[in-house]
Amino acid sequence: MRSLVALVLLLFGVALALPVSAQQAPAKGVLLLMTEEVEGQGGAKPAVNFWWSTPNAPSWTASDKVVIEALKSQGMEAVVVRDANISRIYRTANISLANAATLGGLLGAERVIVGQIRYRTLAAVEPLNLVGVEAYAAVHLVAAGAADADSLKRFTVERQSFGADATSALEDVRGQTAQALGLLMGKTLIKGAGPVGVTSKERLIGLRNVESAQVLDAIKKFLVEIEVVEAVRERWASEGIIALEINPGALDGEDRIEYVLRVLENHSFDGFRVVRNSGQRSANLAEFFIERVQAEGF
């Protein structure tokens, strides 16, 4: 009895000694890692700004602030970093997709928006005495913490603005560009980015390259005919992939799901076939490519 009590006390003491990082909250929100580059005047070097250059006292760029407000207007939450201990490895402008994904995971984000917004002064419009500024934004959406940080989606925005001076033109075009970028990204994030934005307690069936409703209906109809499947529903659709859930409302065991996947993989459909993606990256999604099959003639 004494040994049992001692063991309980020991385990309790170990639990109290666990570091805070081992008890992190679930990943949530979108982390912005956008580099802002403003062309210098009179041959001066461009001004390069990015908030994670000073992680202990992060300061949003002017572009960041507009994007964040646009995301908020659509119900999206931007990750606010305070007192972050960010390694020097990541404190660089134009951070790579892989490093952005890693940093997003470390800071508790669910998704990361990474890229650059560049502002360039245009030739003056002499008769009107106007100065122009052109903006070009190119950013990527990636999964935070992903080992293989492929871009889930790429966004580009181009805008021009003219004003009495470069400062007013820059302020106007910055607002236009960041607002458009934030709204564009927000719409995609609301739809969900597949396995990044939608969690599931069991594996889903992901179908890529579904070109028609007939193909989708044929697959769903076949799945319901499998003896262990009572119903099928579309869980989400995004980024060129449709995710199906078998027996919605019930928690299926991994053996049952794997059985359904094998049956689907080996079935011959009329006019197409399903090919399992052996190189998939998500543990919560079993991906299949839809490939057309040419009819054999004589």
GROMACS .gro file of C-alpha atoms in nm:
model
  298
    1MET     CA    1   0.000   0.000   0.000
    2ARG     CA    2   0.284   0.238   0.088
    3SER     CA    3   0.452   0.168  -0.245
    4LEU     CA    4   0.128   0.250  -0.428
    5VAL     CA    5   0.090   0.580  -0.242
    6ALA     CA    6   0.453   0.665  -0.313
    7LEU     CA    7   0.402   0.592  -0.683
    8VAL     CA    8   0.095   0.817  -0.698
    9LEU     CA    9   0.284   1.100  -0.525
   10LEU     CA   10   0.577   1.054  -0.760
   11LEU     CA   11   0.357   1.073  -1.069
   12PHE     CA   12   0.179   1.379  -0.928
   13GLY     CA   13   0.514   1.549  -0.869
   14VAL     CA   14   0.627   1.470  -1.224
   15ALA     CA   15   0.304   1.617  -1.363
   16LEU     CA   16   0.361   1.940  -1.171
   17ALA     CA   17   0.715   1.956  -1.301
   18LEU     CA   18   0.613   1.939  -1.669
   19PRO     CA   19   0.718   2.248  -1.865
   20VAL     CA   20   0.453   2.489  -1.985
   21SER     CA   21   0.532   2.401  -2.347
   22ALA     CA   22   0.406   2.048  -2.285
   23GLN     CA   23   0.064   2.183  -2.190
   24GLN     CA   24   0.011   2.415  -2.485
   25ALA     CA   25  -0.337   2.518  -2.596
   26PRO     CA   26  -0.467   2.383  -2.927
   27ALA     CA   27  -0.341   2.557  -3.241
   28LYS     CA   28  -0.562   2.848  -3.334
   29GLY     CA   29  -0.568   3.147  -3.565
   30VAL     CA   30  -0.364   3.276  -3.856
   31LEU     CA   31  -0.005   3.395  -3.827
   32LEU     CA   32   0.100   3.673  -4.063
   33LEU     CA   33   0.461   3.664  -4.184
   34MET     CA   34   0.454   3.925  -4.457
   35THR     CA   35   0.759   4.128  -4.554
   36GLU     CA   36   0.688   4.486  -4.663
   37GLU     CA   37   0.939   4.642  -4.903
   38VAL     CA   38   0.915   5.009  -5.001
   39GLU     CA   39   1.140   5.135  -5.279
   40GLY     CA   40   1.380   5.407  -5.171
   41GLN     CA   41   1.375   5.756  -5.318
   42GLY     CA   42   1.664   5.901  -5.516
   43GLY     CA   43   1.860   5.578  -5.534
   44ALA     CA   44   1.828   5.502  -5.164
   45LYS     CA   45   1.802   5.142  -5.050
   46PRO     CA   46   1.450   5.004  -5.011
   47ALA     CA   47   1.297   5.004  -4.664
   48VAL     CA   48   1.231   4.645  -4.559
   49ASN     CA   49   0.993   4.591  -4.267
   50PHE     CA   50   0.874   4.274  -4.096
   51TRP     CA   51   0.737   4.246  -3.742
   52TRP     CA   52   0.937   3.940  -3.635
   53SER     CA   53   1.268   4.127  -3.670
   54THR     CA   54   1.216   4.235  -3.306
   55PRO     CA   55   1.015   3.947  -3.157
   56ASN     CA   56   1.041   4.070  -2.798
   57ALA     CA   57   0.855   4.386  -2.897
   58PRO     CA   58   0.677   4.298  -3.224
   59SER     CA   59   0.537   4.586  -3.423
   60TRP     CA   60   0.299   4.532  -3.713
   61THR     CA   61   0.384   4.694  -4.045
   62ALA     CA   62   0.134   4.935  -4.199
   63SER     CA   63   0.031   4.662  -4.444
   64ASP     CA   64  -0.012   4.408  -4.162
   65LYS     CA   65  -0.256   4.634  -3.980
   66VAL     CA   66  -0.488   4.667  -4.281
   67VAL     CA   67  -0.478   4.294  -4.356
   68ILE     CA   68  -0.557   4.210  -3.992
   69GLU     CA   69  -0.861   4.439  -3.992
   70ALA     CA   70  -0.983   4.284  -4.318
   71LEU     CA   71  -0.949   3.936  -4.168
   72LYS     CA   72  -1.129   4.043  -3.851
   73SER     CA   73  -1.419   4.178  -4.057
   74GLN     CA   74  -1.471   3.823  -4.181
   75GLY     CA   75  -1.447   3.661  -3.841
   76MET     CA   76  -1.087   3.542  -3.874
   77GLU     CA   77  -0.841   3.568  -3.585
   78ALA     CA   78  -0.483   3.683  -3.637
   79VAL     CA   79  -0.223   3.545  -3.396
   80VAL     CA   80  -0.084   3.823  -3.177
   81VAL     CA   81   0.269   3.749  -3.059
   82ARG     CA   82   0.389   3.882  -2.725
   83ASP     CA   83   0.728   3.820  -2.563
   84ALA     CA   84   0.811   3.553  -2.817
   85ASN     CA   85   1.152   3.390  -2.799
   86ILE     CA   86   1.215   3.353  -3.173
   87SER     CA   87   1.545   3.207  -3.287
   88ARG     CA   88   1.770   3.417  -3.511
   89ILE     CA   89   1.725   3.150  -3.777
   90TYR     CA   90   1.374   3.278  -3.841
   91ARG     CA   91   1.436   3.652  -3.790
   92THR     CA   92   1.492   3.727  -4.158
   93ALA     CA   93   1.293   3.908  -4.423
   94ASN     CA   94   1.116   3.698  -4.686
   95ILE     CA   95   1.117   3.390  -4.464
   96SER     CA   96   1.091   3.060  -4.652
   97LEU     CA   97   0.774   2.850  -4.658
   98ALA     CA   98   0.938   2.576  -4.452
   99ASN     CA   99   1.062   2.815  -4.183
  100ALA     CA  100   0.727   2.996  -4.182
  101ALA     CA  101   0.544   2.667  -4.122
  102THR     CA  102   0.784   2.576  -3.840
  103LEU     CA  103   0.755   2.919  -3.678
  104GLY     CA  104   0.377   2.905  -3.704
  105GLY     CA  105   0.375   2.575  -3.519
  106LEU     CA  106   0.604   2.711  -3.247
  107LEU     CA  107   0.382   3.016  -3.195
  108GLY     CA  108   0.062   2.814  -3.171
  109ALA     CA  109  -0.096   2.913  -3.503
  110GLU     CA  110  -0.315   2.690  -3.713
  111ARG     CA  111  -0.226   2.843  -4.048
  112VAL     CA  112   0.039   3.083  -4.176
  113ILE     CA  113   0.025   3.353  -4.441
  114VAL     CA  114   0.375   3.421  -4.569
  115GLY     CA  115   0.508   3.635  -4.852
  116GLN     CA  116   0.594   3.986  -4.963
  117ILE     CA  117   0.424   4.315  -5.049
  118ARG     CA  118   0.644   4.539  -5.263
  119TYR     CA  119   0.582   4.910  -5.331
  120ARG     CA  120   0.752   5.084  -5.625
  121THR     CA  121   0.741   5.448  -5.732
  122LEU     CA  122   0.618   5.510  -6.087
  123ALA     CA  123   0.723   5.781  -6.327
  124ALA     CA  124   0.554   6.112  -6.249
  125VAL     CA  125   0.260   6.222  -6.461
  126GLU     CA  126   0.398   6.564  -6.552
  127PRO     CA  127   0.095   6.742  -6.699
  128LEU     CA  128  -0.111   6.657  -6.390
  129ASN     CA  129   0.178   6.688  -6.145
  130LEU     CA  130   0.093   6.349  -5.993
  131VAL     CA  131   0.320   6.088  -5.839
  132GLY     CA  132   0.231   5.720  -5.873
  133VAL     CA  133   0.308   5.416  -5.660
  134GLU     CA  134   0.260   5.057  -5.772
  135ALA     CA  135   0.203   4.766  -5.532
  136TYR     CA  136   0.252   4.397  -5.593
  137ALA     CA  137   0.168   4.138  -5.328
  138ALA     CA  138   0.241   3.767  -5.350
  139VAL     CA  139   0.171   3.552  -5.045
  140HIS     CA  140   0.116   3.184  -4.967
  141LEU     CA  141  -0.109   2.999  -4.728
  142VAL     CA  142   0.070   2.712  -4.551
  143ALA     CA  143  -0.012   2.475  -4.267
  144ALA     CA  144   0.154   2.567  -3.939
  145GLY     CA  145   0.392   2.299  -3.818
  146ALA     CA  146   0.376   2.101  -4.142
  147ALA     CA  147   0.683   1.891  -4.212
  148ASP     CA  148   0.637   1.937  -4.587
  149ALA     CA  149   0.549   2.305  -4.621
  150ASP     CA  150   0.390   2.309  -4.964
  151SER     CA  151   0.181   2.613  -5.051
  152LEU     CA  152  -0.189   2.535  -5.005
  153LYS     CA  153  -0.282   2.843  -5.204
  154ARG     CA  154  -0.109   3.146  -5.358
  155PHE     CA  155  -0.259   3.494  -5.359
  156THR     CA  156  -0.149   3.787  -5.574
  157VAL     CA  157  -0.277   4.144  -5.577
  158GLU     CA  158  -0.164   4.439  -5.794
  159ARG     CA  159  -0.272   4.799  -5.746
  160GLN     CA  160  -0.166   5.150  -5.853
  161SER     CA  161  -0.240   5.486  -5.697
  162PHE     CA  162  -0.155   5.846  -5.784
  163GLY     CA  163  -0.135   6.144  -5.554
  164ALA     CA  164   0.015   6.486  -5.503
  165ASP     CA  165   0.324   6.326  -5.348
  166ALA     CA  166   0.477   5.983  -5.298
  167THR     CA  167   0.370   5.963  -4.934
  168SER     CA  168  -0.001   6.008  -5.003
  169ALA     CA  169   0.013   5.775  -5.304
  170LEU     CA  170   0.189   5.509  -5.097
  171GLU     CA  171  -0.063   5.536  -4.815
  172ASP     CA  172  -0.353   5.499  -5.057
  173VAL     CA  173  -0.214   5.207  -5.256
  174ARG     CA  174  -0.106   5.032  -4.937
  175GLY     CA  175  -0.461   5.050  -4.805
  176GLN     CA  176  -0.608   4.925  -5.132
  177THR     CA  177  -0.364   4.637  -5.167
  178ALA     CA  178  -0.373   4.515  -4.809
  179GLN     CA  179  -0.752   4.542  -4.795
  180ALA     CA  180  -0.794   4.340  -5.115
  181LEU     CA  181  -0.540   4.085  -4.995
  182GLY     CA  182  -0.707   4.047  -4.655
  183LEU     CA  183  -1.053   4.000  -4.806
  184LEU     CA  184  -0.923   3.752  -5.063
  185MET     CA  185  -0.742   3.545  -4.800
  186GLY     CA  186  -1.032   3.569  -4.559
  187LYS     CA  187  -1.275   3.416  -4.808
  188THR     CA  188  -1.042   3.122  -4.862
  189LEU     CA  189  -0.983   3.074  -4.489
  190ILE     CA  190  -1.356   3.079  -4.418
  191LYS     CA  191  -1.411   2.804  -4.673
  192GLY     CA  192  -1.147   2.605  -4.492
  193ALA     CA  193  -0.818   2.477  -4.619
  194GLY     CA  194  -0.895   2.111  -4.602
  195PRO     CA  195  -0.701   1.913  -4.350
  196VAL     CA  196  -0.545   2.231  -4.215
  197GLY     CA  197  -0.864   2.398  -4.106
  198VAL     CA  198  -1.102   2.109  -4.038
  199THR     CA  199  -1.026   1.856  -3.768
  200SER     CA  200  -1.177   1.511  -3.746
  201LYS     CA  201  -1.158   1.229  -3.494
  202GLU     CA  202  -1.133   0.975  -3.773
  203ARG     CA  203  -0.984   0.961  -4.120
  204LEU     CA  204  -1.181   1.111  -4.406
  205ILE     CA  205  -1.175   1.008  -4.771
  206GLY     CA  206  -1.025   1.283  -4.987
  207LEU     CA  207  -1.106   1.289  -5.359
  208ARG     CA  208  -0.889   1.495  -5.593
  209ASN     CA  209  -0.966   1.592  -5.953
  210VAL     CA  210  -1.340   1.528  -5.929
  211GLU     CA  211  -1.453   1.677  -6.260
  212SER     CA  212  -1.827   1.616  -6.241
  213ALA     CA  213  -2.115   1.556  -6.003
  214GLN     CA  214  -2.173   1.220  -6.172
  215VAL     CA  215  -1.830   1.097  -6.063
  216LEU     CA  216  -1.888   1.208  -5.705
  217ASP     CA  217  -2.235   1.051  -5.696
  218ALA     CA  218  -2.099   0.722  -5.832
  219ILE     CA  219  -1.835   0.705  -5.560
  220LYS     CA  220  -2.080   0.793  -5.282
  221LYS     CA  221  -2.330   0.538  -5.410
  222PHE     CA  222  -2.063   0.267  -5.416
  223LEU     CA  223  -1.943   0.349  -5.066
  224VAL     CA  224  -2.295   0.311  -4.925
  225GLU     CA  225  -2.313  -0.035  -5.082
  226ILE     CA  226  -2.020  -0.154  -4.870
  227GLU     CA  227  -2.159  -0.362  -4.585
  228VAL     CA  228  -1.996  -0.159  -4.307
  229VAL     CA  229  -2.112   0.178  -4.445
  230GLU     CA  230  -2.461   0.306  -4.373
  231ALA     CA  231  -2.427   0.664  -4.495
  232VAL     CA  232  -2.179   0.904  -4.658
  233ARG     CA  233  -2.167   1.282  -4.641
  234GLU     CA  234  -1.943   1.556  -4.779
  235ARG     CA  235  -1.745   1.692  -4.485
  236TRP     CA  236  -1.578   1.979  -4.670
  237ALA     CA  237  -1.465   2.084  -5.016
  238SER     CA  238  -1.164   2.309  -5.076
  239GLU     CA  239  -0.840   2.350  -5.272
  240GLY     CA  240  -0.937   2.098  -5.541
  241ILE     CA  241  -1.029   1.823  -5.298
  242ILE     CA  242  -1.359   1.690  -5.162
  243ALA     CA  243  -1.355   1.510  -4.826
  244LEU     CA  244  -1.613   1.240  -4.753
  245GLU     CA  245  -1.703   1.099  -4.414
  246ILE     CA  246  -1.849   0.751  -4.373
  247ASN     CA  247  -2.116   0.687  -4.111
  248PRO     CA  248  -2.146   1.049  -3.995
  249GLY     CA  249  -2.235   1.078  -3.630
  250ALA     CA  250  -2.062   0.752  -3.541
  251LEU     CA  251  -1.697   0.694  -3.456
  252ASP     CA  252  -1.557   0.422  -3.682
  253GLY     CA  253  -1.254   0.219  -3.586
  254GLU     CA  254  -0.935   0.243  -3.789
  255ASP     CA  255  -0.971  -0.118  -3.909
  256ARG     CA  256  -1.315  -0.047  -4.051
  257ILE     CA  257  -1.197   0.269  -4.226
  258GLU     CA  258  -0.896   0.092  -4.374
  259TYR     CA  259  -1.123  -0.185  -4.500
  260VAL     CA  260  -1.344   0.070  -4.678
  261LEU     CA  261  -1.037   0.235  -4.830
  262ARG     CA  262  -0.909  -0.096  -4.969
  263VAL     CA  263  -1.248  -0.183  -5.117
  264LEU     CA  264  -1.270   0.159  -5.282
  265GLU     CA  265  -0.917   0.135  -5.416
  266ASN     CA  266  -0.982  -0.200  -5.582
  267HIS     CA  267  -1.319  -0.118  -5.735
  268SER     CA  268  -1.357  -0.060  -6.111
  269PHE     CA  269  -1.582   0.232  -6.197
  270ASP     CA  270  -1.734   0.304  -6.536
  271GLY     CA  271  -1.516   0.560  -6.714
  272PHE     CA  272  -1.277   0.640  -6.429
  273ARG     CA  273  -1.071   0.489  -6.152
  274VAL     CA  274  -0.955   0.596  -5.808
  275VAL     CA  275  -0.583   0.582  -5.731
  276ARG     CA  276  -0.465   0.609  -5.373
  277ASN     CA  277  -0.208   0.880  -5.302
  278SER     CA  278   0.078   0.698  -5.134
  279GLY     CA  279   0.265   1.022  -5.069
  280GLN     CA  280  -0.006   1.209  -4.881
  281ARG     CA  281   0.089   1.431  -4.587
  282SER     CA  282  -0.220   1.437  -4.365
  283ALA     CA  283  -0.282   1.165  -4.107
  284ASN     CA  284  -0.653   1.254  -4.098
  285LEU     CA  285  -0.716   1.220  -4.469
  286ALA     CA  286  -0.683   0.927  -4.710
  287GLU     CA  287  -0.638   1.084  -5.053
  288PHE     CA  288  -0.743   0.938  -5.387
  289PHE     CA  289  -0.683   1.078  -5.734
  290ILE     CA  290  -0.962   1.045  -5.988
  291GLU     CA  291  -0.828   0.936  -6.327
  292ARG     CA  292  -1.023   0.893  -6.647
  293VAL     CA  293  -1.015   0.555  -6.818
  294GLN     CA  294  -1.030   0.547  -7.196
  295ALA     CA  295  -1.282   0.303  -7.337
  296GLU     CA  296  -1.116   0.017  -7.521
  297GLY     CA  297  -1.216  -0.021  -7.885
  298PHE     CA  298  -1.166  -0.283  -8.151
   0.00000   0.00000   0.00000
